[in-house]
Amino acid sequence: YYFFQIKNFDVRNEKGESLGRIKDLIDIGPHQVLVIQGKKEILIPMVDLFVTSIDLKEKLVRVREPEYI
């Protein structure tokens, strides 16, 4: 996906709780990192292990939260 397609999408964890919205995307070489702005800023690698689905119609990204969150 391109950043312009998912910018400002709502991000929810596996429990359906909102973590915030996609604010930015950082390219660190081997993969990109989602910058999510909610109560606090969260960085989540944009890899299959953490990003479980992207729904363009619903403007929603579902993620598996890393242990450090």
mmCIF file with all atom_site columns, N, CA and C in Angstrom:
data_model
loop_
_atom_site.group_PDB
_atom_site.id
_atom_site.type_symbol
_atom_site.label_atom_id
_atom_site.label_alt_id
_atom_site.label_comp_id
_atom_site.label_asym_id
_atom_site.label_entity_id
_atom_site.label_seq_id
_atom_site.pdbx_PDB_ins_code
_atom_site.Cartn_x
_atom_site.Cartn_y
_atom_site.Cartn_z
_atom_site.occupancy
_atom_site.B_iso_or_equiv
_atom_site.pdbx_formal_charge
_atom_site.auth_seq_id
_atom_site.auth_comp_id
_atom_site.auth_asym_id
_atom_site.auth_atom_id
_atom_site.pdbx_PDB_model_num
ATOM 1   N N  . TYR A 1 1  ? 0.829   -1.183  0.000  1.00 0.00 ? 1  TYR A N  1
ATOM 2   C CA . TYR A 1 1  ? 0.000   0.000   0.000  1.00 0.00 ? 1  TYR A CA 1
ATOM 3   C C  . TYR A 1 1  ? 0.872   1.244   0.000  1.00 0.00 ? 1  TYR A C  1
ATOM 4   N N  . TYR A 1 2  ? 0.347   2.301   -0.588 1.00 0.00 ? 2  TYR A N  1
ATOM 5   C CA . TYR A 1 2  ? 1.030   3.585   -0.568 1.00 0.00 ? 2  TYR A CA 1
ATOM 6   C C  . TYR A 1 2  ? 0.534   4.386   0.637  1.00 0.00 ? 2  TYR A C  1
ATOM 7   N N  . PHE A 1 3  ? 1.401   5.256   1.144  1.00 0.00 ? 3  PHE A N  1
ATOM 8   C CA . PHE A 1 3  ? 1.049   6.042   2.327  1.00 0.00 ? 3  PHE A CA 1
ATOM 9   C C  . PHE A 1 3  ? -0.222  6.855   2.112  1.00 0.00 ? 3  PHE A C  1
ATOM 10  N N  . PHE A 1 4  ? -0.368  7.473   0.934  1.00 0.00 ? 4  PHE A N  1
ATOM 11  C CA . PHE A 1 4  ? -1.544  8.313   0.690  1.00 0.00 ? 4  PHE A CA 1
ATOM 12  C C  . PHE A 1 4  ? -2.844  7.503   0.782  1.00 0.00 ? 4  PHE A C  1
ATOM 13  N N  . GLN A 1 5  ? -2.757  6.189   0.585  1.00 0.00 ? 5  GLN A N  1
ATOM 14  C CA . GLN A 1 5  ? -3.948  5.344   0.660  1.00 0.00 ? 5  GLN A CA 1
ATOM 15  C C  . GLN A 1 5  ? -4.391  5.080   2.103  1.00 0.00 ? 5  GLN A C  1
ATOM 16  N N  . ILE A 1 6  ? -3.448  5.070   3.041  1.00 0.00 ? 6  ILE A N  1
ATOM 17  C CA . ILE A 1 6  ? -3.781  4.690   4.419  1.00 0.00 ? 6  ILE A CA 1
ATOM 18  C C  . ILE A 1 6  ? -3.596  5.822   5.439  1.00 0.00 ? 6  ILE A C  1
ATOM 19  N N  . LYS A 1 7  ? -3.167  6.994   4.989  1.00 0.00 ? 7  LYS A N  1
ATOM 20  C CA . LYS A 1 7  ? -2.993  8.131   5.906  1.00 0.00 ? 7  LYS A CA 1
ATOM 21  C C  . LYS A 1 7  ? -4.318  8.446   6.595  1.00 0.00 ? 7  LYS A C  1
ATOM 22  N N  . ASN A 1 8  ? -4.258  8.673   7.887  1.00 0.00 ? 8  ASN A N  1
ATOM 23  C CA . ASN A 1 8  ? -5.411  8.998   8.739  1.00 0.00 ? 8  ASN A CA 1
ATOM 24  C C  . ASN A 1 8  ? -6.363  7.824   8.971  1.00 0.00 ? 8  ASN A C  1
ATOM 25  N N  . PHE A 1 9  ? -5.997  6.613   8.543  1.00 0.00 ? 9  PHE A N  1
ATOM 26  C CA . PHE A 1 9  ? -6.832  5.450   8.828  1.00 0.00 ? 9  PHE A CA 1
ATOM 27  C C  . PHE A 1 9  ? -6.828  5.188   10.336 1.00 0.00 ? 9  PHE A C  1
ATOM 28  N N  . ASP A 1 10 ? -7.937  4.683   10.835 1.00 0.00 ? 10 ASP A N  1
ATOM 29  C CA . ASP A 1 10 ? -8.042  4.257   12.223 1.00 0.00 ? 10 ASP A CA 1
ATOM 30  C C  . ASP A 1 10 ? -7.247  2.960   12.373 1.00 0.00 ? 10 ASP A C  1
ATOM 31  N N  . VAL A 1 11 ? -6.555  2.823   13.496 1.00 0.00 ? 11 VAL A N  1
ATOM 32  C CA . VAL A 1 11 ? -5.783  1.612   13.780 1.00 0.00 ? 11 VAL A CA 1
ATOM 33  C C  . VAL A 1 11 ? -6.374  0.974   15.028 1.00 0.00 ? 11 VAL A C  1
ATOM 34  N N  . ARG A 1 12 ? -6.716  -0.314  14.903 1.00 0.00 ? 12 ARG A N  1
ATOM 35  C CA . ARG A 1 12 ? -7.315  -1.045  16.021 1.00 0.00 ? 12 ARG A CA 1
ATOM 36  C C  . ARG A 1 12 ? -6.504  -2.306  16.300 1.00 0.00 ? 12 ARG A C  1
ATOM 37  N N  . ASN A 1 13 ? -6.481  -2.670  17.580 1.00 0.00 ? 13 ASN A N  1
ATOM 38  C CA . ASN A 1 13 ? -5.767  -3.889  17.968 1.00 0.00 ? 13 ASN A CA 1
ATOM 39  C C  . ASN A 1 13 ? -6.682  -5.099  17.792 1.00 0.00 ? 13 ASN A C  1
ATOM 40  N N  . GLU A 1 14 ? -6.208  -6.265  18.195 1.00 0.00 ? 14 GLU A N  1
ATOM 41  C CA . GLU A 1 14 ? -6.971  -7.507  18.035 1.00 0.00 ? 14 GLU A CA 1
ATOM 42  C C  . GLU A 1 14 ? -8.258  -7.533  18.852 1.00 0.00 ? 14 GLU A C  1
ATOM 43  N N  . LYS A 1 15 ? -8.312  -6.715  19.903 1.00 0.00 ? 15 LYS A N  1
ATOM 44  C CA . LYS A 1 15 ? -9.516  -6.631  20.740 1.00 0.00 ? 15 LYS A CA 1
ATOM 45  C C  . LYS A 1 15 ? -10.524 -5.621  20.200 1.00 0.00 ? 15 LYS A C  1
ATOM 46  N N  . GLY A 1 16 ? -10.152 -4.906  19.129 1.00 0.00 ? 16 GLY A N  1
ATOM 47  C CA . GLY A 1 16 ? -11.029 -3.896  18.547 1.00 0.00 ? 16 GLY A CA 1
ATOM 48  C C  . GLY A 1 16 ? -10.869 -2.522  19.151 1.00 0.00 ? 16 GLY A C  1
ATOM 49  N N  . GLU A 1 17 ? -9.893  -2.360  20.047 1.00 0.00 ? 17 GLU A N  1
ATOM 50  C CA . GLU A 1 17 ? -9.660  -1.071  20.698 1.00 0.00 ? 17 GLU A CA 1
ATOM 51  C C  . GLU A 1 17 ? -8.863  -0.158  19.765 1.00 0.00 ? 17 GLU A C  1
ATOM 52  N N  . SER A 1 18 ? -9.285  1.090   19.683 1.00 0.00 ? 18 SER A N  1
ATOM 53  C CA . SER A 1 18 ? -8.593  2.054   18.826 1.00 0.00 ? 18 SER A CA 1
ATOM 54  C C  . SER A 1 18 ? -7.267  2.471   19.455 1.00 0.00 ? 18 SER A C  1
ATOM 55  N N  . LEU A 1 19 ? -6.210  2.435   18.643 1.00 0.00 ? 19 LEU A N  1
ATOM 56  C CA . LEU A 1 19 ? -4.894  2.888   19.090 1.00 0.00 ? 19 LEU A CA 1
ATOM 57  C C  . LEU A 1 19 ? -4.608  4.302   18.611 1.00 0.00 ? 19 LEU A C  1
ATOM 58  N N  . GLY A 1 20 ? -5.401  4.779   17.657 1.00 0.00 ? 20 GLY A N  1
ATOM 59  C CA . GLY A 1 20 ? -5.197  6.106   17.092 1.00 0.00 ? 20 GLY A CA 1
ATOM 60  C C  . GLY A 1 20 ? -5.317  6.069   15.580 1.00 0.00 ? 20 GLY A C  1
ATOM 61  N N  . ARG A 1 21 ? -4.712  7.057   14.938 1.00 0.00 ? 21 ARG A N  1
ATOM 62  C CA . ARG A 1 21 ? -4.766  7.165   13.480 1.00 0.00 ? 21 ARG A CA 1
ATOM 63  C C  . ARG A 1 21 ? -3.345  7.196   12.906 1.00 0.00 ? 21 ARG A C  1
ATOM 64  N N  . ILE A 1 22 ? -3.223  6.731   11.679 1.00 0.00 ? 22 ILE A N  1
ATOM 65  C CA . ILE A 1 22 ? -1.917  6.730   11.015 1.00 0.00 ? 22 ILE A CA 1
ATOM 66  C C  . ILE A 1 22 ? -1.539  8.162   10.676 1.00 0.00 ? 22 ILE A C  1
ATOM 67  N N  . LYS A 1 23 ? -0.429  8.591   11.247 1.00 0.00 ? 23 LYS A N  1
ATOM 68  C CA . LYS A 1 23 ? 0.055   9.960   11.074 1.00 0.00 ? 23 LYS A CA 1
ATOM 69  C C  . LYS A 1 23 ? 1.154   10.030  10.024 1.00 0.00 ? 23 LYS A C  1
ATOM 70  N N  . ASP A 1 24 ? 1.992   8.987   9.979  1.00 0.00 ? 24 ASP A N  1
ATOM 71  C CA . ASP A 1 24 ? 3.147   9.016   9.072  1.00 0.00 ? 24 ASP A CA 1
ATOM 72  C C  . ASP A 1 24 ? 3.607   7.590   8.820  1.00 0.00 ? 24 ASP A C  1
ATOM 73  N N  . LEU A 1 25 ? 4.511   7.451   7.867  1.00 0.00 ? 25 LEU A N  1
ATOM 74  C CA . LEU A 1 25 ? 5.107   6.172   7.527  1.00 0.00 ? 25 LEU A CA 1
ATOM 75  C C  . LEU A 1 25 ? 6.608   6.420   7.376  1.00 0.00 ? 25 LEU A C  1
ATOM 76  N N  . ILE A 1 26 ? 7.411   5.681   8.132  1.00 0.00 ? 26 ILE A N  1
ATOM 77  C CA . ILE A 1 26 ? 8.863   5.843   8.097  1.00 0.00 ? 26 ILE A CA 1
ATOM 78  C C  . ILE A 1 26 ? 9.463   4.673   7.338  1.00 0.00 ? 26 ILE A C  1
ATOM 79  N N  . ASP A 1 27 ? 10.309  4.979   6.372  1.00 0.00 ? 27 ASP A N  1
ATOM 80  C CA . ASP A 1 27 ? 10.992  3.934   5.608  1.00 0.00 ? 27 ASP A CA 1
ATOM 81  C C  . ASP A 1 27 ? 12.365  3.721   6.233  1.00 0.00 ? 27 ASP A C  1
ATOM 82  N N  . ILE A 1 28 ? 12.577  2.514   6.799  1.00 0.00 ? 28 ILE A N  1
ATOM 83  C CA . ILE A 1 28 ? 13.858  2.247   7.469  1.00 0.00 ? 28 ILE A CA 1
ATOM 84  C C  . ILE A 1 28 ? 14.700  1.222   6.712  1.00 0.00 ? 28 ILE A C  1
ATOM 85  N N  . GLY A 1 29 ? 14.385  1.008   5.449  1.00 0.00 ? 29 GLY A N  1
ATOM 86  C CA . GLY A 1 29 ? 15.177  0.078   4.647  1.00 0.00 ? 29 GLY A CA 1
ATOM 87  C C  . GLY A 1 29 ? 14.432  -1.206  4.379  1.00 0.00 ? 29 GLY A C  1
ATOM 88  N N  . PRO A 1 30 ? 14.622  -2.216  5.224  1.00 0.00 ? 30 PRO A N  1
ATOM 89  C CA . PRO A 1 30 ? 13.991  -3.507  4.937  1.00 0.00 ? 30 PRO A CA 1
ATOM 90  C C  . PRO A 1 30 ? 12.458  -3.477  5.000  1.00 0.00 ? 30 PRO A C  1
ATOM 91  N N  . HIS A 1 31 ? 11.887  -2.566  5.764  1.00 0.00 ? 31 HIS A N  1
ATOM 92  C CA . HIS A 1 31 ? 10.435  -2.418  5.838  1.00 0.00 ? 31 HIS A CA 1
ATOM 93  C C  . HIS A 1 31 ? 10.084  -1.006  6.287  1.00 0.00 ? 31 HIS A C  1
ATOM 94  N N  . GLN A 1 32 ? 8.803   -0.719  6.320  1.00 0.00 ? 32 GLN A N  1
ATOM 95  C CA . GLN A 1 32 ? 8.340   0.588   6.767  1.00 0.00 ? 32 GLN A CA 1
ATOM 96  C C  . GLN A 1 32 ? 7.737   0.463   8.160  1.00 0.00 ? 32 GLN A C  1
ATOM 97  N N  . VAL A 1 33 ? 7.627   1.589   8.830  1.00 0.00 ? 33 VAL A N  1
ATOM 98  C CA . VAL A 1 33 ? 7.080   1.631   10.186 1.00 0.00 ? 33 VAL A CA 1
ATOM 99  C C  . VAL A 1 33 ? 5.917   2.617   10.204 1.00 0.00 ? 33 VAL A C  1
ATOM 100 N N  . LEU A 1 34 ? 4.769   2.158   10.729 1.00 0.00 ? 34 LEU A N  1
ATOM 101 C CA . LEU A 1 34 ? 3.611   3.031   10.881 1.00 0.00 ? 34 LEU A CA 1
ATOM 102 C C  . LEU A 1 34 ? 3.802   3.919   12.094 1.00 0.00 ? 34 LEU A C  1
ATOM 103 N N  . VAL A 1 35 ? 3.529   5.202   11.942 1.00 0.00 ? 35 VAL A N  1
ATOM 104 C CA . VAL A 1 35 ? 3.525   6.134   13.067 1.00 0.00 ? 35 VAL A CA 1
ATOM 105 C C  . VAL A 1 35 ? 2.055   6.398   13.378 1.00 0.00 ? 35 VAL A C  1
ATOM 106 N N  . ILE A 1 36 ? 1.626   5.953   14.554 1.00 0.00 ? 36 ILE A N  1
ATOM 107 C CA . ILE A 1 36 ? 0.226   6.045   14.951 1.00 0.00 ? 36 ILE A CA 1
ATOM 108 C C  . ILE A 1 36 ? 0.102   7.073   16.069 1.00 0.00 ? 36 ILE A C  1
ATOM 109 N N  . GLN A 1 37 ? -0.780  8.049   15.853 1.00 0.00 ? 37 GLN A N  1
ATOM 110 C CA . GLN A 1 37 ? -0.997  9.083   16.861 1.00 0.00 ? 37 GLN A CA 1
ATOM 111 C C  . GLN A 1 37 ? -2.317  8.834   17.560 1.00 0.00 ? 37 GLN A C  1
ATOM 112 N N  . GLY A 1 38 ? -2.231  8.572   18.856 1.00 0.00 ? 38 GLY A N  1
ATOM 113 C CA . GLY A 1 38 ? -3.411  8.380   19.700 1.00 0.00 ? 38 GLY A CA 1
ATOM 114 C C  . GLY A 1 38 ? -3.149  9.104   20.998 1.00 0.00 ? 38 GLY A C  1
ATOM 115 N N  . LYS A 1 39 ? -3.423  8.438   22.117 1.00 0.00 ? 39 LYS A N  1
ATOM 116 C CA . LYS A 1 39 ? -3.088  9.011   23.421 1.00 0.00 ? 39 LYS A CA 1
ATOM 117 C C  . LYS A 1 39 ? -1.598  9.248   23.518 1.00 0.00 ? 39 LYS A C  1
ATOM 118 N N  . LYS A 1 40 ? -0.847  8.374   22.847 1.00 0.00 ? 40 LYS A N  1
ATOM 119 C CA . LYS A 1 40 ? 0.603   8.531   22.740 1.00 0.00 ? 40 LYS A CA 1
ATOM 120 C C  . LYS A 1 40 ? 0.999   8.100   21.335 1.00 0.00 ? 40 LYS A C  1
ATOM 121 N N  . GLU A 1 41 ? 2.172   8.473   20.913 1.00 0.00 ? 41 GLU A N  1
ATOM 122 C CA . GLU A 1 41 ? 2.648   8.069   19.594 1.00 0.00 ? 41 GLU A CA 1
ATOM 123 C C  . GLU A 1 41 ? 3.184   6.646   19.667 1.00 0.00 ? 41 GLU A C  1
ATOM 124 N N  . ILE A 1 42 ? 2.746   5.808   18.734 1.00 0.00 ? 42 ILE A N  1
ATOM 125 C CA . ILE A 1 42 ? 3.144   4.401   18.697 1.00 0.00 ? 42 ILE A CA 1
ATOM 126 C C  . ILE A 1 42 ? 3.782   4.107   17.351 1.00 0.00 ? 42 ILE A C  1
ATOM 127 N N  . LEU A 1 43 ? 4.863   3.351   17.363 1.00 0.00 ? 43 LEU A N  1
ATOM 128 C CA . LEU A 1 43 ? 5.521   2.913   16.139 1.00 0.00 ? 43 LEU A CA 1
ATOM 129 C C  . LEU A 1 43 ? 5.323   1.408   15.997 1.00 0.00 ? 43 LEU A C  1
ATOM 130 N N  . ILE A 1 44 ? 4.780   0.990   14.861 1.00 0.00 ? 44 ILE A N  1
ATOM 131 C CA . ILE A 1 44 ? 4.555   -0.431  14.608 1.00 0.00 ? 44 ILE A CA 1
ATOM 132 C C  . ILE A 1 44 ? 5.123   -0.780  13.240 1.00 0.00 ? 44 ILE A C  1
ATOM 133 N N  . PRO A 1 45 ? 6.014   -1.780  13.185 1.00 0.00 ? 45 PRO A N  1
ATOM 134 C CA . PRO A 1 45 ? 6.562   -2.198  11.886 1.00 0.00 ? 45 PRO A CA 1
ATOM 135 C C  . PRO A 1 45 ? 5.434   -2.657  10.957 1.00 0.00 ? 45 PRO A C  1
ATOM 136 N N  . MET A 1 46 ? 5.513   -2.244  9.697  1.00 0.00 ? 46 MET A N  1
ATOM 137 C CA . MET A 1 46 ? 4.488   -2.627  8.731  1.00 0.00 ? 46 MET A CA 1
ATOM 138 C C  . MET A 1 46 ? 4.891   -3.942  8.070  1.00 0.00 ? 46 MET A C  1
ATOM 139 N N  . VAL A 1 47 ? 4.789   -5.003  8.858  1.00 0.00 ? 47 VAL A N  1
ATOM 140 C CA . VAL A 1 47 ? 5.088   -6.366  8.400  1.00 0.00 ? 47 VAL A CA 1
ATOM 141 C C  . VAL A 1 47 ? 3.916   -7.265  8.806  1.00 0.00 ? 47 VAL A C  1
ATOM 142 N N  . ASP A 1 48 ? 3.782   -8.396  8.133  1.00 0.00 ? 48 ASP A N  1
ATOM 143 C CA . ASP A 1 48 ? 2.651   -9.301  8.376  1.00 0.00 ? 48 ASP A CA 1
ATOM 144 C C  . ASP A 1 48 ? 2.523   -9.746  9.825  1.00 0.00 ? 48 ASP A C  1
ATOM 145 N N  . LEU A 1 49 ? 3.624   -9.818  10.534 1.00 0.00 ? 49 LEU A N  1
ATOM 146 C CA . LEU A 1 49 ? 3.580   -10.237 11.933 1.00 0.00 ? 49 LEU A CA 1
ATOM 147 C C  . LEU A 1 49 ? 2.722   -9.291  12.781 1.00 0.00 ? 49 LEU A C  1
ATOM 148 N N  . PHE A 1 50 ? 2.743   -8.001  12.464 1.00 0.00 ? 50 PHE A N  1
ATOM 149 C CA . PHE A 1 50 ? 2.026   -7.001  13.251 1.00 0.00 ? 50 PHE A CA 1
ATOM 150 C C  . PHE A 1 50 ? 0.787   -6.431  12.552 1.00 0.00 ? 50 PHE A C  1
ATOM 151 N N  . VAL A 1 51 ? 0.850   -6.203  11.250 1.00 0.00 ? 51 VAL A N  1
ATOM 152 C CA . VAL A 1 51 ? -0.298  -5.663  10.511 1.00 0.00 ? 51 VAL A CA 1
ATOM 153 C C  . VAL A 1 51 ? -1.101  -6.843  9.979  1.00 0.00 ? 51 VAL A C  1
ATOM 154 N N  . THR A 1 52 ? -2.272  -7.075  10.565 1.00 0.00 ? 52 THR A N  1
ATOM 155 C CA . THR A 1 52 ? -3.051  -8.264  10.206 1.00 0.00 ? 52 THR A CA 1
ATOM 156 C C  . THR A 1 52 ? -4.028  -8.019  9.069  1.00 0.00 ? 52 THR A C  1
ATOM 157 N N  . SER A 1 53 ? -4.505  -6.769  8.909  1.00 0.00 ? 53 SER A N  1
ATOM 158 C CA . SER A 1 53 ? -5.386  -6.469  7.780  1.00 0.00 ? 53 SER A CA 1
ATOM 159 C C  . SER A 1 53 ? -5.460  -4.969  7.531  1.00 0.00 ? 53 SER A C  1
ATOM 160 N N  . ILE A 1 54 ? -5.729  -4.641  6.273  1.00 0.00 ? 54 ILE A N  1
ATOM 161 C CA . ILE A 1 54 ? -5.950  -3.248  5.861  1.00 0.00 ? 54 ILE A CA 1
ATOM 162 C C  . ILE A 1 54 ? -7.229  -3.229  5.044  1.00 0.00 ? 54 ILE A C  1
ATOM 163 N N  . ASP A 1 55 ? -8.201  -2.438  5.489  1.00 0.00 ? 55 ASP A N  1
ATOM 164 C CA . ASP A 1 55 ? -9.495  -2.344  4.816  1.00 0.00 ? 55 ASP A CA 1
ATOM 165 C C  . ASP A 1 55 ? -9.635  -0.928  4.259  1.00 0.00 ? 55 ASP A C  1
ATOM 166 N N  . LEU A 1 56 ? -9.470  -0.801  2.938  1.00 0.00 ? 56 LEU A N  1
ATOM 167 C CA . LEU A 1 56 ? -9.531  0.517   2.306  1.00 0.00 ? 56 LEU A CA 1
ATOM 168 C C  . LEU A 1 56 ? -10.933 1.121   2.370  1.00 0.00 ? 56 LEU A C  1
ATOM 169 N N  . LYS A 1 57 ? -11.969 0.291   2.253  1.00 0.00 ? 57 LYS A N  1
ATOM 170 C CA . LYS A 1 57 ? -13.349 0.808   2.308  1.00 0.00 ? 57 LYS A CA 1
ATOM 171 C C  . LYS A 1 57 ? -13.683 1.358   3.689  1.00 0.00 ? 57 LYS A C  1
ATOM 172 N N  . GLU A 1 58 ? -13.321 0.616   4.715  1.00 0.00 ? 58 GLU A N  1
ATOM 173 C CA . GLU A 1 58 ? -13.625 1.023   6.092  1.00 0.00 ? 58 GLU A CA 1
ATOM 174 C C  . GLU A 1 58 ? -12.592 1.997   6.662  1.00 0.00 ? 58 GLU A C  1
ATOM 175 N N  . LYS A 1 59 ? -11.502 2.214   5.916  1.00 0.00 ? 59 LYS A N  1
ATOM 176 C CA . LYS A 1 59 ? -10.399 3.077   6.367  1.00 0.00 ? 59 LYS A CA 1
ATOM 177 C C  . LYS A 1 59 ? -9.892  2.606   7.724  1.00 0.00 ? 59 LYS A C  1
ATOM 178 N N  . LEU A 1 60 ? -9.561  1.304   7.775  1.00 0.00 ? 60 LEU A N  1
ATOM 179 C CA . LEU A 1 60 ? -9.202  0.654   9.033  1.00 0.00 ? 60 LEU A CA 1
ATOM 180 C C  . LEU A 1 60 ? -7.998  -0.268  8.837  1.00 0.00 ? 60 LEU A C  1
ATOM 181 N N  . VAL A 1 61 ? -7.064  -0.181  9.776  1.00 0.00 ? 61 VAL A N  1
ATOM 182 C CA . VAL A 1 61 ? -5.918  -1.084  9.813  1.00 0.00 ? 61 VAL A CA 1
ATOM 183 C C  . VAL A 1 61 ? -5.989  -1.830  11.136 1.00 0.00 ? 61 VAL A C  1
ATOM 184 N N  . ARG A 1 62 ? -5.912  -3.143  11.062 1.00 0.00 ? 62 ARG A N  1
ATOM 185 C CA . ARG A 1 62 ? -5.904  -3.966  12.284 1.00 0.00 ? 62 ARG A CA 1
ATOM 186 C C  . ARG A 1 62 ? -4.486  -4.455  12.516 1.00 0.00 ? 62 ARG A C  1
ATOM 187 N N  . VAL A 1 63 ? -4.048  -4.369  13.772 1.00 0.00 ? 63 VAL A N  1
ATOM 188 C CA . VAL A 1 63 ? -2.683  -4.738  14.122 1.00 0.00 ? 63 VAL A CA 1
ATOM 189 C C  . VAL A 1 63 ? -2.651  -5.654  15.336 1.00 0.00 ? 63 VAL A C  1
ATOM 190 N N  . ARG A 1 64 ? -1.596  -6.424  15.405 1.00 0.00 ? 64 ARG A N  1
ATOM 191 C CA . ARG A 1 64 ? -1.256  -7.202  16.591 1.00 0.00 ? 64 ARG A CA 1
ATOM 192 C C  . ARG A 1 64 ? -0.249  -6.331  17.334 1.00 0.00 ? 64 ARG A C  1
ATOM 193 N N  . GLU A 1 65 ? -0.572  -5.956  18.544 1.00 0.00 ? 65 GLU A N  1
ATOM 194 C CA . GLU A 1 65 ? 0.290   -5.040  19.287 1.00 0.00 ? 65 GLU A CA 1
ATOM 195 C C  . GLU A 1 65 ? 1.603   -5.715  19.696 1.00 0.00 ? 65 GLU A C  1
ATOM 196 N N  . PRO A 1 66 ? 2.718   -5.047  19.434 1.00 0.00 ? 66 PRO A N  1
ATOM 197 C CA . PRO A 1 66 ? 4.009   -5.556  19.944 1.00 0.00 ? 66 PRO A CA 1
ATOM 198 C C  . PRO A 1 66 ? 4.004   -5.511  21.473 1.00 0.00 ? 66 PRO A C  1
ATOM 199 N N  . GLU A 1 67 ? 4.819   -6.331  22.103 1.00 0.00 ? 67 GLU A N  1
ATOM 200 C CA . GLU A 1 67 ? 4.876   -6.395  23.568 1.00 0.00 ? 67 GLU A CA 1
ATOM 201 C C  . GLU A 1 67 ? 5.270   -5.076  24.204 1.00 0.00 ? 67 GLU A C  1
ATOM 202 N N  . TYR A 1 68 ? 6.005   -4.233  23.491 1.00 0.00 ? 68 TYR A N  1
ATOM 203 C CA . TYR A 1 68 ? 6.503   -2.986  24.087 1.00 0.00 ? 68 TYR A CA 1
ATOM 204 C C  . TYR A 1 68 ? 5.429   -1.907  24.202 1.00 0.00 ? 68 TYR A C  1
ATOM 205 N N  . ILE A 1 69 ? 4.221   -2.163  23.708 1.00 0.00 ? 69 ILE A N  1
ATOM 206 C CA . ILE A 1 69 ? 3.166   -1.136  23.786 1.00 0.00 ? 69 ILE A CA 1
ATOM 207 C C  . ILE A 1 69 ? 2.402   -1.282  25.091 1.00 0.00 ? 69 ILE A C  1
#
